[in-house]
Amino acid sequence: MEKRKLERYEEAERSIIKKYRKKIWNNFISAVKEYELIKSGDKIAVCISGGKDSMLLAKCVELLSRYSEVPFEAVYLVMDPGYNRENRELLEKNAQTLNIDVKIFGSDIFEVTERAGGSPCYLCARMRRGWLYSKAQELGCNKIALGHHFNDAIETLLMSMMYSSEIKTMLPKLKSTNFSGMELIRPLYKVKEDDIISWANYNGLTFLQCACRFTADSAYNEGMSKRKEIKGLIKEIKCINPNVDDNLFRSMHNVNLATMPGYRDSDSGSIHSFLERYEEKHGDE
């Protein structure tokens, strides 16, 4: 009997659980289990920007929803912040190619951020998050899933230290402070960006980059961004220490507060010094 030729979406799915099982699928499942990201009865809005990360996230969640022993529901949500025709068409084409049943809704985010002036990225990110939470809540979801990955986490860690004078990174999940009962999850937290790029190339897929009109038309460009500087720094150090990215990731899970001269309690905002317990610990040595 002649073997049926797989559709492109079937090939993409198969590559996730076969060729990229160790690097993508296992790390995705590990994050879901270790950080307790998905629970029975969840209804999750998987937020798709059209980029490689969110498209892969959608396929991973879709696969998990088919085979998981934990019953949950997912909707695949696309917010159009004002894409031009070519970018909108590319997003829709990729969703069709990957057989992702997306729900698209519009917003005026690009327009608002352009009028605001300055660097639009922070404002754009905050507005996107608000629109996505609001639409997800309207659809009866209790969680939104974003495509942030391993590299986003370690780059945020270094950026906070080098540019904000604090040690912090993004968490695998967090409760919304503005939308009651809503939670944000990051199921690709353990998946490396290089493996996402490799998966996309293997399947001959081209996804959206940053589609913001501001960054495309102004002197502001990715080459000047702090995140790209940090990416370059990590890449440079990896030439000396190939494990540096893994070590940075593990360090986030292995903070030794006893060796820190100070820390801030994020819940109360109070500042603490090692001196508070220093004399008590050492006495009159």
Short mmCIF file of C-alpha atoms in Angstrom, two decimals:
data_model
loop_
_atom_site.label_atom_id
_atom_site.label_comp_id
_atom_site.label_asym_id
_atom_site.label_seq_id
_atom_site.Cartn_x
_atom_site.Cartn_y
_atom_site.Cartn_z
CA MET A 1 0.00 0.00 0.00
CA GLU A 2 1.41 3.39 -1.01
CA LYS A 3 2.28 5.61 1.93
CA ARG A 4 0.31 8.86 2.09
CA LYS A 5 2.36 12.02 1.67
CA LEU A 6 2.18 14.16 4.78
CA GLU A 7 0.71 17.65 4.64
CA ARG A 8 3.12 20.46 5.57
CA TYR A 9 1.50 20.97 8.95
CA GLU A 10 1.82 17.24 9.64
CA GLU A 11 5.51 17.38 8.74
CA ALA A 12 5.99 20.36 11.07
CA GLU A 13 4.20 18.54 13.90
CA ARG A 14 6.14 15.35 13.28
CA SER A 15 9.45 17.24 13.37
CA ILE A 16 8.58 18.63 16.81
CA ILE A 17 8.01 15.22 18.36
CA LYS A 18 10.63 13.33 16.32
CA LYS A 19 13.65 15.28 15.04
CA TYR A 20 13.36 18.01 17.70
CA ARG A 21 11.98 15.83 20.46
CA LYS A 22 14.95 16.33 22.79
CA LYS A 23 15.59 20.02 22.13
CA ILE A 24 12.04 21.34 21.75
CA TRP A 25 9.31 18.90 22.78
CA ASN A 26 10.99 17.51 25.91
CA ASN A 27 11.95 21.01 27.11
CA PHE A 28 8.43 22.27 26.45
CA ILE A 29 6.92 19.39 28.44
CA SER A 30 9.52 19.83 31.19
CA ALA A 31 8.59 23.50 31.65
CA VAL A 32 4.85 22.74 31.67
CA LYS A 33 5.34 20.12 34.39
CA GLU A 34 8.07 21.74 36.53
CA TYR A 35 6.42 25.15 36.70
CA GLU A 36 2.84 23.76 36.75
CA LEU A 37 1.82 25.91 33.80
CA ILE A 38 -1.24 23.97 32.61
CA LYS A 39 -3.86 22.44 34.88
CA SER A 40 -7.06 20.49 34.38
CA GLY A 41 -9.90 22.69 33.17
CA ASP A 42 -7.72 25.55 31.97
CA LYS A 43 -8.82 27.54 28.96
CA ILE A 44 -5.69 29.10 27.48
CA ALA A 45 -5.39 31.90 24.95
CA VAL A 46 -2.22 31.14 23.01
CA CYS A 47 -1.12 34.57 21.83
CA ILE A 48 0.34 34.60 18.32
CA SER A 49 2.29 37.59 17.02
CA GLY A 50 3.24 35.89 13.75
CA GLY A 51 6.86 35.35 14.77
CA LYS A 52 8.69 32.01 15.00
CA ASP A 53 8.35 31.73 18.79
CA SER A 54 4.59 32.15 19.06
CA MET A 55 3.92 29.97 16.01
CA LEU A 56 5.98 27.13 17.49
CA LEU A 57 4.25 27.65 20.85
CA ALA A 58 0.87 27.27 19.15
CA LYS A 59 1.87 23.95 17.57
CA CYS A 60 3.30 22.62 20.85
CA VAL A 61 0.17 23.55 22.80
CA GLU A 62 -2.02 22.10 20.06
CA LEU A 63 -0.09 18.80 20.14
CA LEU A 64 -0.26 18.69 23.93
CA SER A 65 -4.02 19.29 23.90
CA ARG A 66 -4.43 16.16 21.77
CA TYR A 67 -2.31 13.81 23.85
CA SER A 68 -2.28 15.20 27.38
CA GLU A 69 -3.94 13.29 30.21
CA VAL A 70 -4.72 16.69 31.73
CA PRO A 71 -7.81 18.04 29.93
CA PHE A 72 -7.58 21.69 28.89
CA GLU A 73 -8.81 23.92 26.09
CA ALA A 74 -6.84 26.32 23.91
CA VAL A 75 -7.77 29.16 21.58
CA TYR A 76 -5.23 30.71 19.23
CA LEU A 77 -5.44 34.45 19.46
CA VAL A 78 -3.90 36.95 17.03
CA MET A 79 -4.06 40.66 17.75
CA ASP A 80 -3.40 42.77 14.66
CA PRO A 81 -1.82 45.97 16.03
CA GLY A 82 -1.86 47.58 12.59
CA TYR A 83 0.19 45.30 10.32
CA ASN A 84 0.63 46.33 6.70
CA ARG A 85 -1.02 44.13 4.08
CA GLU A 86 2.10 42.03 3.37
CA ASN A 87 2.70 41.19 7.03
CA ARG A 88 -0.96 40.40 7.67
CA GLU A 89 -1.00 38.07 4.66
CA LEU A 90 2.22 36.32 5.75
CA LEU A 91 0.78 35.72 9.21
CA GLU A 92 -2.46 34.31 7.78
CA LYS A 93 -0.55 32.15 5.29
CA ASN A 94 1.64 30.65 8.02
CA ALA A 95 -1.37 29.94 10.23
CA GLN A 96 -3.02 28.14 7.32
CA THR A 97 0.18 26.24 6.45
CA LEU A 98 0.53 25.05 10.05
CA ASN A 99 -3.20 24.34 10.33
CA ILE A 100 -3.67 26.70 13.27
CA ASP A 101 -7.25 27.92 13.66
CA VAL A 102 -6.54 31.51 14.64
CA LYS A 103 -8.95 34.13 15.92
CA ILE A 104 -7.80 37.56 14.65
CA PHE A 105 -8.93 40.86 16.12
CA GLY A 106 -7.72 44.38 15.42
CA SER A 107 -6.32 47.24 17.49
CA ASP A 108 -4.72 50.65 16.91
CA ILE A 109 -1.53 50.01 18.90
CA PHE A 110 0.94 50.94 16.14
CA GLU A 111 -0.92 54.21 15.58
CA VAL A 112 -0.92 55.11 19.28
CA THR A 113 2.76 54.27 19.85
CA GLU A 114 3.83 56.26 16.79
CA ARG A 115 1.94 59.31 18.05
CA ALA A 116 3.50 58.93 21.51
CA GLY A 117 7.03 59.49 20.15
CA GLY A 118 10.30 58.26 21.63
CA SER A 119 11.10 54.55 21.74
CA PRO A 120 7.76 52.76 21.31
CA CYS A 121 8.70 49.24 22.41
CA TYR A 122 7.82 49.49 26.13
CA LEU A 123 4.48 51.18 25.46
CA CYS A 124 3.68 48.75 22.65
CA ALA A 125 4.43 45.72 24.85
CA ARG A 126 2.22 47.02 27.68
CA MET A 127 -0.65 47.84 25.35
CA ARG A 128 -0.41 44.47 23.58
CA ARG A 129 -0.56 42.68 26.92
CA GLY A 130 -3.64 44.63 27.98
CA TRP A 131 -5.48 43.98 24.71
CA LEU A 132 -4.63 40.25 24.85
CA TYR A 133 -5.73 39.86 28.48
CA SER A 134 -8.97 41.68 27.76
CA LYS A 135 -9.83 39.60 24.67
CA ALA A 136 -8.81 36.33 26.36
CA GLN A 137 -11.03 37.14 29.34
CA GLU A 138 -13.88 37.98 26.97
CA LEU A 139 -13.47 34.49 25.41
CA GLY A 140 -13.68 32.82 28.83
CA CYS A 141 -9.97 32.06 29.19
CA ASN A 142 -8.18 32.01 32.53
CA LYS A 143 -4.64 32.09 31.08
CA ILE A 144 -2.67 33.64 28.24
CA ALA A 145 0.41 31.86 26.87
CA LEU A 146 3.28 33.88 25.41
CA GLY A 147 6.23 32.69 23.33
CA HIS A 148 9.09 33.91 25.53
CA HIS A 149 11.89 31.34 25.58
CA PHE A 150 15.15 30.33 27.32
CA ASN A 151 17.19 33.12 25.69
CA ASP A 152 14.65 35.80 26.59
CA ALA A 153 15.02 34.79 30.24
CA ILE A 154 18.83 34.84 30.42
CA GLU A 155 19.09 38.02 28.33
CA THR A 156 16.62 39.76 30.66
CA LEU A 157 18.73 38.65 33.61
CA LEU A 158 21.90 40.24 32.18
CA MET A 159 20.10 43.35 30.95
CA SER A 160 18.66 44.01 34.39
CA MET A 161 22.11 43.69 35.98
CA MET A 162 23.98 45.78 33.43
CA TYR A 163 21.40 48.49 32.70
CA SER A 164 18.98 48.57 35.65
CA SER A 165 21.30 47.83 38.61
CA GLU A 166 19.19 44.91 39.83
CA ILE A 167 19.09 41.15 39.49
CA LYS A 168 15.79 40.01 38.02
CA THR A 169 14.37 38.07 35.08
CA MET A 170 11.01 36.99 33.69
CA LEU A 171 9.15 34.25 35.56
CA PRO A 172 7.67 31.15 33.89
CA LYS A 173 4.25 32.34 35.05
CA LEU A 174 2.68 35.24 36.90
CA LYS A 175 -0.74 36.40 38.04
CA SER A 176 -2.20 39.46 36.37
CA THR A 177 -2.57 42.45 38.68
CA ASN A 178 -5.08 44.22 36.41
CA PHE A 179 -7.24 41.33 35.17
CA SER A 180 -8.78 39.34 37.98
CA GLY A 181 -8.39 35.57 37.73
CA MET A 182 -6.00 35.77 34.77
CA GLU A 183 -2.52 34.28 34.62
CA LEU A 184 0.33 34.56 32.11
CA ILE A 185 2.36 31.44 31.27
CA ARG A 186 5.55 30.89 29.24
CA PRO A 187 5.65 27.23 28.12
CA LEU A 188 8.77 27.72 25.92
CA TYR A 189 10.76 28.84 28.96
CA LYS A 190 13.29 26.01 28.56
CA VAL A 191 13.45 26.02 24.75
CA LYS A 192 16.49 27.70 23.18
CA GLU A 193 16.11 30.24 20.38
CA ASP A 194 18.64 28.48 18.13
CA ASP A 195 16.49 25.35 18.23
CA ILE A 196 13.38 27.34 17.31
CA ILE A 197 15.25 28.86 14.35
CA SER A 198 16.49 25.41 13.33
CA TRP A 199 12.94 24.00 13.45
CA ALA A 200 11.62 26.86 11.29
CA ASN A 201 14.42 26.43 8.72
CA TYR A 202 14.03 22.65 8.65
CA ASN A 203 10.37 23.08 7.72
CA GLY A 204 11.05 25.87 5.20
CA LEU A 205 9.00 28.39 7.18
CA THR A 206 9.50 32.16 7.13
CA PHE A 207 7.86 34.11 9.94
CA LEU A 208 7.34 37.77 10.80
CA GLN A 209 10.18 39.70 12.36
CA CYS A 210 9.28 42.87 14.25
CA ALA A 211 6.55 44.28 12.00
CA CYS A 212 6.33 47.66 13.72
CA ARG A 213 6.25 50.57 11.24
CA PHE A 214 8.19 52.75 13.68
CA THR A 215 11.25 50.50 13.87
CA ALA A 216 11.15 49.99 10.10
CA ASP A 217 10.97 53.68 9.18
CA SER A 218 13.08 55.46 11.80
CA ALA A 219 16.67 55.68 12.96
CA TYR A 220 15.75 53.31 15.77
CA ASN A 221 16.77 49.80 14.71
CA GLU A 222 17.43 46.42 16.20
CA GLY A 223 21.19 46.80 15.83
CA MET A 224 21.13 49.51 18.51
CA SER A 225 18.93 47.62 20.97
CA LYS A 226 20.28 46.58 24.33
CA ARG A 227 18.88 43.09 23.88
CA LYS A 228 20.92 42.59 20.73
CA GLU A 229 24.02 43.81 22.59
CA ILE A 230 23.38 41.18 25.27
CA LYS A 231 22.80 38.47 22.62
CA GLY A 232 26.18 39.35 21.13
CA LEU A 233 27.86 39.31 24.54
CA ILE A 234 26.53 35.84 25.38
CA LYS A 235 27.57 34.56 21.96
CA GLU A 236 31.07 35.96 22.47
CA ILE A 237 31.46 34.37 25.91
CA LYS A 238 30.16 31.04 24.57
CA CYS A 239 33.27 30.91 22.37
CA ILE A 240 35.26 30.67 25.63
CA ASN A 241 32.71 28.84 27.78
CA PRO A 242 30.18 26.83 25.69
CA ASN A 243 28.01 26.27 28.79
CA VAL A 244 27.58 29.91 29.72
CA ASP A 245 23.93 30.10 28.63
CA ASP A 246 22.99 26.96 30.56
CA ASN A 247 24.90 28.23 33.60
CA LEU A 248 23.06 31.56 33.49
CA PHE A 249 19.73 29.75 33.30
CA ARG A 250 20.57 27.45 36.22
CA SER A 251 21.82 30.42 38.27
CA MET A 252 18.31 31.90 38.18
CA HIS A 253 17.09 28.79 39.98
CA ASN A 254 19.99 28.69 42.41
CA VAL A 255 20.22 32.15 44.02
CA ASN A 256 22.21 32.06 47.26
CA LEU A 257 20.72 34.94 49.29
CA ALA A 258 23.18 34.33 52.13
CA THR A 259 25.95 35.70 49.90
CA MET A 260 24.03 38.78 48.75
CA PRO A 261 24.80 42.12 50.46
CA GLY A 262 21.21 43.20 49.89
CA TYR A 263 17.89 42.29 48.34
CA ARG A 264 14.43 43.78 47.81
CA ASP A 265 11.20 42.07 48.82
CA SER A 266 9.08 42.50 45.70
CA ASP A 267 5.79 42.03 47.60
CA SER A 268 6.36 44.65 50.29
CA GLY A 269 8.97 46.75 48.48
CA SER A 270 11.16 46.69 51.59
CA ILE A 271 14.97 46.73 51.23
CA HIS A 272 17.02 44.27 53.28
CA SER A 273 20.74 44.20 54.08
CA PHE A 274 22.96 41.28 55.07
CA LEU A 275 23.78 43.35 58.17
CA GLU A 276 20.32 42.58 59.57
CA ARG A 277 21.43 39.06 60.45
CA TYR A 278 25.18 39.44 60.36
CA GLU A 279 25.81 40.09 64.07
CA GLU A 280 23.10 37.65 65.10
CA LYS A 281 24.79 34.95 63.05
CA HIS A 282 28.39 35.65 64.05
CA GLY A 283 27.96 37.03 67.54
CA ASP A 284 31.16 38.12 69.26
CA GLU A 285 33.55 36.01 67.16
#
